[in-house]
Coordinates of C-alpha atoms in Angstrom, one line a residue:
M26 CA 174.9 -121.3 59.4
V27 CA 173.8 -123.0 55.7
G28 CA 175.2 -122.2 52.7
A29 CA 178.1 -120.0 51.8
G30 CA 176.9 -117.7 48.7
I31 CA 176.7 -114.2 49.3
S32 CA 174.2 -114.3 52.2
G33 CA 176.7 -116.5 54.0
V34 CA 179.9 -115.2 53.5
G35 CA 177.9 -111.7 54.7
A36 CA 176.3 -113.1 57.6
A37 CA 180.1 -114.9 58.8
Y38 CA 181.3 -111.7 58.3
H39 CA 179.0 -109.9 60.5
L40 CA 178.9 -112.5 63.3
Q41 CA 183.3 -112.6 63.3
A42 CA 182.6 -109.1 63.8
N43 CA 180.0 -108.0 66.1
S44 CA 179.9 -111.1 68.1
P45 CA 183.4 -112.8 68.2
D46 CA 182.7 -114.5 71.4
R47 CA 180.4 -116.9 69.5
S48 CA 181.8 -119.9 67.1
Y49 CA 180.7 -121.3 63.8
V50 CA 180.6 -122.8 61.3
V51 CA 179.1 -123.1 58.0
L52 CA 177.7 -125.7 56.1
E53 CA 177.8 -125.5 52.0
G54 CA 176.4 -128.4 50.1
R55 CA 179.0 -127.6 47.4
E56 CA 182.4 -128.6 46.6
R57 CA 182.6 -124.4 46.7
L58 CA 181.6 -121.4 47.6
G59 CA 179.5 -118.9 45.9
G60 CA 176.0 -120.0 45.6
T61 CA 174.5 -118.6 42.8
W62 CA 177.9 -117.1 40.8
D63 CA 179.4 -120.9 41.3
L64 CA 176.1 -122.5 39.8
F65 CA 175.5 -120.7 37.2
R66 CA 177.5 -120.9 34.1
Y67 CA 175.6 -119.9 31.4
P68 CA 176.8 -117.3 28.6
G69 CA 176.8 -113.8 29.8
I70 CA 176.1 -114.6 33.3
R71 CA 176.0 -111.1 35.1
S72 CA 174.6 -109.4 38.4
D73 CA 171.4 -107.5 37.5
S74 CA 171.8 -104.9 40.1
D75 CA 174.7 -102.9 40.2
M76 CA 177.5 -103.9 42.8
F77 CA 177.7 -100.6 44.7
T78 CA 174.7 -102.4 46.5
L79 CA 175.3 -106.0 45.3
G80 CA 178.7 -105.7 46.7
F81 CA 178.9 -106.1 50.6
S82 CA 178.4 -102.9 53.4
F83 CA 182.0 -103.6 54.7
R84 CA 184.1 -104.4 51.5
P85 CA 184.1 -102.0 48.4
W86 CA 183.8 -103.1 45.3
T87 CA 186.3 -101.6 43.4
A88 CA 186.3 -102.6 39.3
S89 CA 185.8 -100.5 36.5
K90 CA 182.3 -102.0 35.9
A91 CA 179.4 -101.3 38.1
I92 CA 177.3 -103.8 36.1
A93 CA 179.8 -107.4 36.7
D94 CA 179.7 -110.8 35.1
G95 CA 179.4 -113.6 37.1
P96 CA 183.3 -114.6 37.4
S97 CA 184.3 -111.1 38.5
I98 CA 181.6 -111.4 42.0
L99 CA 182.8 -114.8 42.5
N100 CA 186.2 -113.4 43.0
Y101 CA 185.0 -110.7 45.0
L102 CA 183.0 -113.5 47.1
E103 CA 186.0 -115.5 47.3
E104 CA 188.8 -112.8 48.2
A105 CA 186.1 -111.6 50.9
A106 CA 186.1 -115.3 52.8
R107 CA 190.0 -115.5 52.4
D108 CA 190.8 -112.2 53.6
Y109 CA 188.9 -112.7 56.7
G110 CA 189.4 -115.7 57.5
I111 CA 185.8 -116.9 56.9
D112 CA 187.0 -120.2 54.7
E113 CA 188.4 -121.4 57.6
H114 CA 184.9 -121.9 59.2
I115 CA 183.5 -123.6 55.8
R116 CA 182.4 -127.1 55.7
Y117 CA 182.2 -128.0 51.8
S118 CA 180.3 -130.7 50.2
T119 CA 178.2 -130.8 53.6
R120 CA 174.5 -131.4 52.5
V121 CA 172.2 -130.7 55.1
T122 CA 169.0 -132.5 55.4
G123 CA 167.2 -131.3 58.4
A124 CA 167.1 -129.4 61.6
S125 CA 165.0 -130.1 64.9
W126 CA 165.0 -127.2 68.0
S127 CA 164.5 -128.8 71.3
T128 CA 163.1 -126.3 74.3
E129 CA 163.9 -128.6 76.8
E130 CA 167.6 -128.4 75.3
A131 CA 167.5 -125.0 73.7
L132 CA 169.4 -126.3 70.9
W133 CA 169.3 -127.4 67.4
T134 CA 170.5 -130.5 65.7
V135 CA 171.4 -129.9 62.3
T136 CA 172.1 -133.7 60.6
A137 CA 173.9 -134.2 57.3
E138 CA 175.0 -136.2 54.4
R139 CA 179.0 -135.8 54.1
G140 CA 180.5 -137.9 51.7
G141 CA 178.2 -140.3 51.9
E142 CA 178.3 -140.3 55.2
A143 CA 175.6 -139.2 58.0
V144 CA 177.1 -136.3 59.9
T145 CA 175.0 -134.5 62.7
F146 CA 175.8 -130.8 64.4
T147 CA 174.6 -129.0 67.4
C148 CA 173.8 -125.0 67.3
A149 CA 172.2 -122.8 69.8
F150 CA 171.2 -120.7 67.0
L151 CA 170.3 -121.5 63.3
F152 CA 171.0 -119.1 60.2
L153 CA 169.9 -120.3 57.1
C154 CA 171.3 -118.3 54.0
T155 CA 170.7 -120.7 51.7
G156 CA 168.7 -118.5 48.9
Y157 CA 165.0 -119.2 47.4
Y158 CA 165.4 -121.6 44.9
N159 CA 165.8 -125.2 44.0
Y160 CA 169.6 -125.6 42.9
A161 CA 168.7 -128.7 41.8
R162 CA 165.8 -128.5 39.6
G163 CA 164.6 -125.3 37.1
H164 CA 161.5 -124.5 36.3
T165 CA 160.3 -126.0 33.2
P166 CA 157.1 -126.0 31.7
D167 CA 155.1 -129.5 30.1
F168 CA 155.4 -128.6 26.6
A169 CA 154.4 -130.7 24.2
G170 CA 156.7 -132.8 21.7
T171 CA 160.3 -131.9 23.3
A172 CA 161.0 -135.9 22.7
D173 CA 160.8 -135.0 19.0
F174 CA 163.7 -132.0 18.6
K175 CA 166.3 -133.7 17.2
G176 CA 168.4 -130.9 18.5
R177 CA 169.7 -130.2 22.1
I178 CA 167.3 -128.8 25.2
V179 CA 169.1 -126.5 27.6
H180 CA 167.8 -124.9 30.8
P181 CA 170.5 -122.3 31.8
Q182 CA 171.0 -123.5 35.3
F183 CA 173.0 -126.6 34.0
W184 CA 174.5 -125.2 31.1
T185 CA 177.4 -126.5 30.6
D186 CA 180.8 -125.6 28.4
D187 CA 179.9 -128.6 25.9
I188 CA 177.1 -126.4 24.7
D189 CA 178.3 -125.5 21.3
Y190 CA 176.5 -122.8 19.9
K191 CA 178.8 -121.1 17.5
D192 CA 177.1 -120.9 14.1
K193 CA 174.1 -122.2 15.1
R194 CA 170.1 -120.8 15.4
V195 CA 169.7 -120.6 18.7
V196 CA 165.9 -119.9 20.0
V197 CA 166.0 -118.7 23.7
I198 CA 162.5 -118.9 25.8
G199 CA 161.3 -116.6 28.3
S200 CA 161.9 -112.7 28.6
G201 CA 163.0 -112.5 32.1
A202 CA 166.3 -111.6 33.4
T203 CA 168.1 -114.7 31.9
A204 CA 166.6 -114.5 28.7
V205 CA 168.1 -111.0 28.2
T206 CA 171.1 -111.7 29.9
L207 CA 171.9 -114.5 27.3
V208 CA 170.4 -113.4 23.8
P209 CA 173.0 -110.4 23.4
E210 CA 175.9 -112.8 24.6
L211 CA 174.8 -115.6 22.0
A212 CA 174.3 -113.6 19.8
K213 CA 178.0 -112.6 19.3
Q214 CA 178.6 -116.6 17.7
A215 CA 175.1 -117.8 16.9
S216 CA 174.2 -117.5 13.1
H217 CA 170.9 -116.0 14.7
V218 CA 169.5 -115.6 18.2
V219 CA 165.3 -115.5 18.8
M220 CA 164.1 -114.2 22.1
L221 CA 160.9 -116.2 22.6
Q222 CA 158.6 -114.7 24.7
R223 CA 155.1 -115.2 25.5
S224 CA 154.2 -112.0 26.8
P225 CA 156.9 -108.4 27.5
T226 CA 158.9 -107.7 29.8
Y227 CA 159.7 -104.3 31.5
I228 CA 163.6 -104.0 29.9
V229 CA 165.6 -100.2 30.7
S230 CA 169.1 -99.8 29.9
R231 CA 171.9 -98.3 32.2
P232 CA 175.6 -97.5 31.8
S233 CA 177.9 -101.1 33.0
Q234 CA 180.5 -98.2 34.6
D235 CA 179.2 -95.8 37.3
R236 CA 180.9 -92.5 36.3
L237 CA 180.8 -90.4 39.3
A238 CA 181.8 -93.8 41.6
N239 CA 185.1 -94.2 39.0
W240 CA 186.0 -90.5 39.2
M241 CA 185.3 -90.5 43.4
R242 CA 187.6 -92.8 43.6
G243 CA 190.2 -91.5 42.1
W244 CA 190.9 -89.0 44.9
M245 CA 189.2 -89.9 48.7
P246 CA 189.3 -93.3 50.2
S247 CA 188.4 -96.2 48.2
M248 CA 185.7 -97.2 51.1
T249 CA 184.2 -93.9 51.1
A250 CA 183.5 -93.3 47.2
Y251 CA 182.2 -97.0 48.0
G252 CA 179.9 -96.1 50.7
L253 CA 178.7 -92.6 48.8
T254 CA 178.0 -94.5 45.7
R255 CA 175.9 -97.1 47.3
W256 CA 174.0 -94.6 49.1
K257 CA 173.6 -92.7 45.9
N258 CA 171.7 -95.5 44.2
V259 CA 170.2 -96.8 46.6
L260 CA 168.0 -93.5 47.2
L261 CA 168.2 -93.3 43.4
Q262 CA 166.8 -97.0 42.8
Q263 CA 163.9 -95.9 45.7
F264 CA 163.1 -93.1 43.8
F265 CA 162.1 -94.7 41.2
F266 CA 160.0 -97.5 42.6
R267 CA 158.2 -95.3 44.3
L268 CA 157.4 -93.3 41.1
A269 CA 156.3 -96.3 39.3
R270 CA 154.1 -97.7 42.1
K271 CA 152.7 -93.8 42.4
N272 CA 152.8 -93.1 39.0
P273 CA 152.5 -96.4 36.6
E274 CA 150.8 -95.3 33.8
K275 CA 153.8 -92.4 33.4
T276 CA 156.4 -95.1 34.7
R277 CA 155.4 -97.0 32.0
E278 CA 155.4 -94.3 29.0
R279 CA 158.7 -93.6 30.0
I280 CA 160.4 -97.2 29.9
V281 CA 158.5 -98.0 26.5
Q282 CA 159.8 -94.7 25.3
M283 CA 163.4 -95.7 26.0
A284 CA 163.0 -98.8 24.1
R285 CA 161.3 -96.9 21.1
D286 CA 164.3 -94.6 21.2
E287 CA 166.9 -97.3 21.4
L288 CA 165.2 -99.3 18.4
G289 CA 163.8 -96.6 16.5
P290 CA 160.2 -96.1 14.5
D291 CA 159.8 -98.8 12.6
Y292 CA 160.0 -101.4 15.5
D293 CA 156.7 -103.1 16.6
V294 CA 157.5 -101.8 20.3
A295 CA 153.9 -102.3 21.3
T296 CA 154.1 -105.7 20.5
H297 CA 157.0 -106.3 21.4
F298 CA 158.0 -104.3 24.7
T299 CA 155.3 -103.3 25.8
P300 CA 154.3 -105.3 29.3
R301 CA 150.4 -106.0 29.9
Y302 CA 151.1 -105.2 33.8
N303 CA 152.4 -102.0 35.5
P304 CA 156.0 -101.3 36.4
W305 CA 157.3 -103.5 39.5
D306 CA 154.4 -105.8 39.4
Q307 CA 157.1 -107.8 38.3
R308 CA 160.9 -107.7 38.6
V309 CA 162.5 -104.9 35.7
C310 CA 165.1 -106.2 34.0
L311 CA 168.3 -104.3 33.3
V312 CA 170.4 -104.5 30.2
P313 CA 173.7 -102.5 30.7
D314 CA 174.7 -100.4 27.6
A315 CA 171.5 -101.6 25.9
D316 CA 173.8 -104.7 24.4
L317 CA 170.0 -106.3 24.0
F318 CA 168.7 -103.6 22.1
A319 CA 172.3 -103.1 20.0
A320 CA 171.8 -107.0 18.9
L321 CA 168.4 -106.2 17.7
R322 CA 169.3 -103.3 15.9
E323 CA 172.5 -105.0 14.2
G324 CA 170.0 -108.0 13.1
K325 CA 171.5 -110.8 15.6
A326 CA 169.0 -111.4 17.2
E327 CA 165.0 -111.1 17.3
V328 CA 162.2 -111.3 19.3
V329 CA 158.8 -113.1 18.9
T330 CA 156.2 -112.8 20.8
D331 CA 153.9 -115.6 20.3
T332 CA 153.0 -118.8 22.1
I333 CA 154.2 -122.4 21.8
E334 CA 152.1 -125.7 20.5
R335 CA 154.5 -128.0 20.0
F336 CA 157.9 -128.8 19.7
T337 CA 158.8 -130.5 16.2
E338 CA 162.0 -132.6 14.6
T339 CA 163.7 -129.3 13.8
G340 CA 162.4 -126.5 16.1
L341 CA 159.3 -125.0 17.2
A342 CA 155.5 -124.4 16.4
L343 CA 154.2 -121.7 17.1
G344 CA 150.3 -121.0 18.4
S345 CA 150.3 -118.6 15.5
G346 CA 150.5 -120.7 12.7
K347 CA 154.3 -120.0 12.4
T348 CA 157.8 -122.3 13.0
L349 CA 160.8 -121.7 14.4
E350 CA 164.0 -123.4 12.5
T351 CA 166.5 -124.1 15.1
D352 CA 169.6 -126.2 16.6
L353 CA 169.7 -124.9 20.3
I354 CA 167.1 -124.5 22.2
V355 CA 167.1 -122.6 25.9
T356 CA 165.0 -122.7 28.3
A357 CA 164.9 -119.5 30.2
T358 CA 161.8 -120.5 32.0
G359 CA 162.5 -119.7 35.2
L360 CA 163.2 -120.8 38.8
E361 CA 161.8 -123.1 41.4
I362 CA 161.4 -121.4 44.5
Q363 CA 162.4 -123.8 47.6
L364 CA 162.6 -122.2 51.3
F365 CA 165.4 -123.6 53.6
S366 CA 167.3 -125.3 50.4
G367 CA 164.2 -128.4 51.1
M368 CA 164.8 -129.6 54.3
P369 CA 162.6 -130.5 57.0
I370 CA 162.7 -128.8 60.3
S371 CA 160.7 -129.1 63.0
V372 CA 160.0 -127.5 67.1
D373 CA 159.9 -130.0 69.7
G374 CA 159.4 -132.8 67.1
K375 CA 156.1 -131.1 65.4
A376 CA 157.1 -130.2 61.4
F377 CA 157.2 -126.9 60.7
E378 CA 155.1 -125.2 57.9
P379 CA 156.3 -122.0 56.4
A380 CA 152.6 -121.5 54.8
R381 CA 151.4 -121.3 58.0
A382 CA 153.9 -118.9 59.7
M383 CA 154.0 -115.1 59.8
T384 CA 157.1 -113.6 59.1
Y385 CA 158.9 -111.8 61.4
K386 CA 161.0 -108.5 60.6
G387 CA 161.3 -110.6 57.0
M388 CA 163.8 -112.9 58.4
M389 CA 162.0 -115.0 62.0
F390 CA 158.9 -116.9 62.2
S391 CA 156.2 -116.7 64.6
D392 CA 156.9 -119.3 67.9
V393 CA 159.9 -120.7 66.2
P394 CA 162.8 -120.1 68.4
N395 CA 166.7 -118.8 67.7
F396 CA 166.1 -119.4 63.8
A397 CA 166.5 -116.8 61.2
I398 CA 167.1 -117.0 57.1
S399 CA 168.4 -114.3 54.8
F400 CA 166.1 -112.8 52.3
G401 CA 166.6 -109.9 50.3
Y402 CA 165.1 -107.6 48.5
T403 CA 162.8 -107.9 45.4
N404 CA 163.2 -104.2 44.3
A405 CA 166.4 -103.5 44.6
S406 CA 169.6 -105.5 45.5
W407 CA 169.5 -108.8 47.4
T408 CA 172.5 -107.8 49.1
L409 CA 171.2 -105.4 51.3
K410 CA 169.3 -106.8 52.8
S411 CA 170.9 -109.6 53.6
D412 CA 173.4 -107.6 54.8
L413 CA 170.9 -105.5 57.8
T414 CA 169.8 -109.5 59.0
A415 CA 172.9 -110.4 59.2
N416 CA 174.0 -107.3 61.7
Y417 CA 170.3 -107.4 63.2
V418 CA 170.9 -111.7 63.8
T419 CA 174.0 -110.6 65.8
R420 CA 172.2 -107.8 67.9
L421 CA 170.2 -110.7 69.2
L422 CA 172.8 -113.1 70.1
N423 CA 174.9 -110.6 71.9
A424 CA 171.1 -109.5 73.7
M425 CA 171.0 -113.1 74.6
R426 CA 174.2 -112.9 75.9
K427 CA 173.7 -110.2 78.1
R428 CA 170.5 -110.7 79.7
R429 CA 171.9 -114.4 79.9
V430 CA 168.8 -116.0 78.3
R431 CA 169.1 -119.3 75.7
Q432 CA 165.7 -118.7 73.2
V433 CA 164.2 -115.4 72.0
T434 CA 161.1 -116.7 69.9
P435 CA 158.8 -114.4 67.8
R436 CA 155.3 -113.9 69.2
L437 CA 152.5 -112.5 67.9
A438 CA 150.9 -110.3 70.6
A439 CA 147.7 -110.0 69.0
P440 CA 146.1 -111.0 65.5
V441 CA 147.4 -109.2 62.3
E442 CA 145.8 -109.4 59.0
E443 CA 147.7 -112.1 56.8
V444 CA 149.0 -110.8 53.1
P445 CA 150.7 -112.9 50.7
F446 CA 155.0 -113.0 51.6
L447 CA 155.7 -111.1 48.5
D448 CA 153.3 -108.7 46.3
F449 CA 154.5 -110.2 43.1
T450 CA 153.0 -111.4 40.2
S451 CA 155.9 -113.1 38.4
G452 CA 155.0 -117.0 37.4
Y453 CA 158.3 -118.0 40.0
V454 CA 156.1 -116.2 42.8
Q455 CA 153.0 -117.4 42.0
R456 CA 153.8 -120.8 41.2
A457 CA 155.4 -121.3 44.6
A458 CA 152.5 -119.1 47.0
D459 CA 150.6 -121.7 48.5
R460 CA 154.1 -122.8 50.6
L461 CA 155.7 -119.6 50.9
P462 CA 154.7 -118.3 54.4
R463 CA 152.4 -114.8 55.2
Q464 CA 153.5 -111.4 56.4
G465 CA 151.1 -108.9 58.2
T466 CA 150.1 -105.4 58.0
R467 CA 151.4 -104.0 61.1
K468 CA 155.2 -103.9 62.4
P469 CA 157.3 -106.4 63.1
W470 CA 155.5 -108.7 60.8
R471 CA 155.4 -106.3 58.0
L472 CA 157.7 -106.7 54.9
N473 CA 159.2 -103.3 54.3
Q474 CA 160.9 -103.6 50.9
N475 CA 163.0 -100.2 52.2
Y476 CA 166.4 -100.0 52.8
A477 CA 166.0 -96.6 54.6
R478 CA 163.2 -98.1 56.8
D479 CA 165.4 -101.0 57.2
V480 CA 168.1 -99.6 58.4
M481 CA 166.4 -97.4 61.3
A482 CA 164.1 -100.5 62.1
L483 CA 167.0 -103.2 62.0
K484 CA 170.1 -101.6 63.0
F485 CA 169.4 -99.1 65.2
G486 CA 165.5 -99.7 66.4
G487 CA 164.6 -101.8 69.1
I488 CA 164.6 -106.1 69.2
D489 CA 162.3 -106.5 71.9
Q490 CA 158.6 -106.1 69.8
E491 CA 156.5 -109.1 70.1
M492 CA 160.0 -111.1 70.8
E493 CA 160.4 -113.6 73.6
F494 CA 163.2 -113.2 75.9
S495 CA 163.3 -116.6 78.1
N496 CA 165.4 -119.6 79.2
P497 CA 164.1 -122.8 79.2
E498 CA 165.6 -125.3 81.9
P499 CA 167.7 -128.0 80.8
A500 CA 165.8 -131.3 81.2
N501 CA 168.5 -132.9 83.1
K502 CA 167.8 -129.7 85.5
A503 CA 164.0 -129.9 84.7
A504 CA 163.9 -133.8 86.2
A505 CA 166.3 -133.3 88.8

């Protein structure tokens, strides 16, 4: 396995629990587990999904807050890794540099760097749990005049403890999940915070605590309360998502009205909180306990909807002709998608090009043997899909052992229409569209983006559909 974030820890648990005869190692490039929750250190870092669905299926979330802060989530992951003995299998500071598959040997050879030295691993199955974005670089547009600005410019992905914003004027560029998290937190100490957006995003508020879950935990076993709350939230998420796709105008009106209710009749909601696209064409942003709206009502923060003409010595010149004077600029302008953590992959000496491949059940690729990735949902919590993916991989491994075969390969039985891997108009998706794999219009090549359907397909469904089980001869035997 590659990656010791939330997907990697979950995958390791499922392998131990469901395929205890298999040995494994988790290669992690960083010095600590946690992935996103160890990397991101910006003020207010938190989940944008409830922890009953972002948490593992096998380990209950027991804290009172359902929308949790980053350190609490990292602690949850560390405790899980320690309690299940997963941490003993993690090799830290081991950066994977490539992987190559040999059909003759039915093995992957994985190359890595550790302490400046090259190391090599071989495995029968390669499972990548590396997430989907570049840890080394975030997305920042090529703004004119950045060198002129006399203050500090920082991308949230690289926030450090020495960044001082107390009693400072701050501009946060962006309107996505990171921006709406940062603004109310920065507003607690900054003299004033501006969220500068080119266009609005759908923003909904929900309580940070789940009262029903906390009530149930008072009189029933923790795991039972957790499981019931998990399914309650899954079904509610799916209901509202389907409602939004079926009746986008009504959903738009409802979300915009929620903003009006929070901000009052005199606030220009039409300009600042009414997007030009339909709900769930891009991910809907969540704010706990309406904290963003509270910061706006109290005058500690404001939203400016405009374009950036250029950076100046003292701030920003806007397309409207207005200027923003500021001491600190935070470019919450998005992530850079990077599959496989940027490592090259080859099959029998031929470079694997994801953009030319078709995804199988959202986790494997056409004609690539013994290989899977963990990729979560775009319309729900990431871990829901990564949990199911890990469980499905163990089903495959167990079937291989039972059938005494060494290789499993998704194969297209008939041509299928290709469609984009992600049906999202978000900038980070569109910027990477030509590098992403494709999905099909029929099973098992179609992404469901539906947890209930995936439970039936991945946990209880068959594993033979357009999957080739084979037993290539070892090279030494074939040559004899």
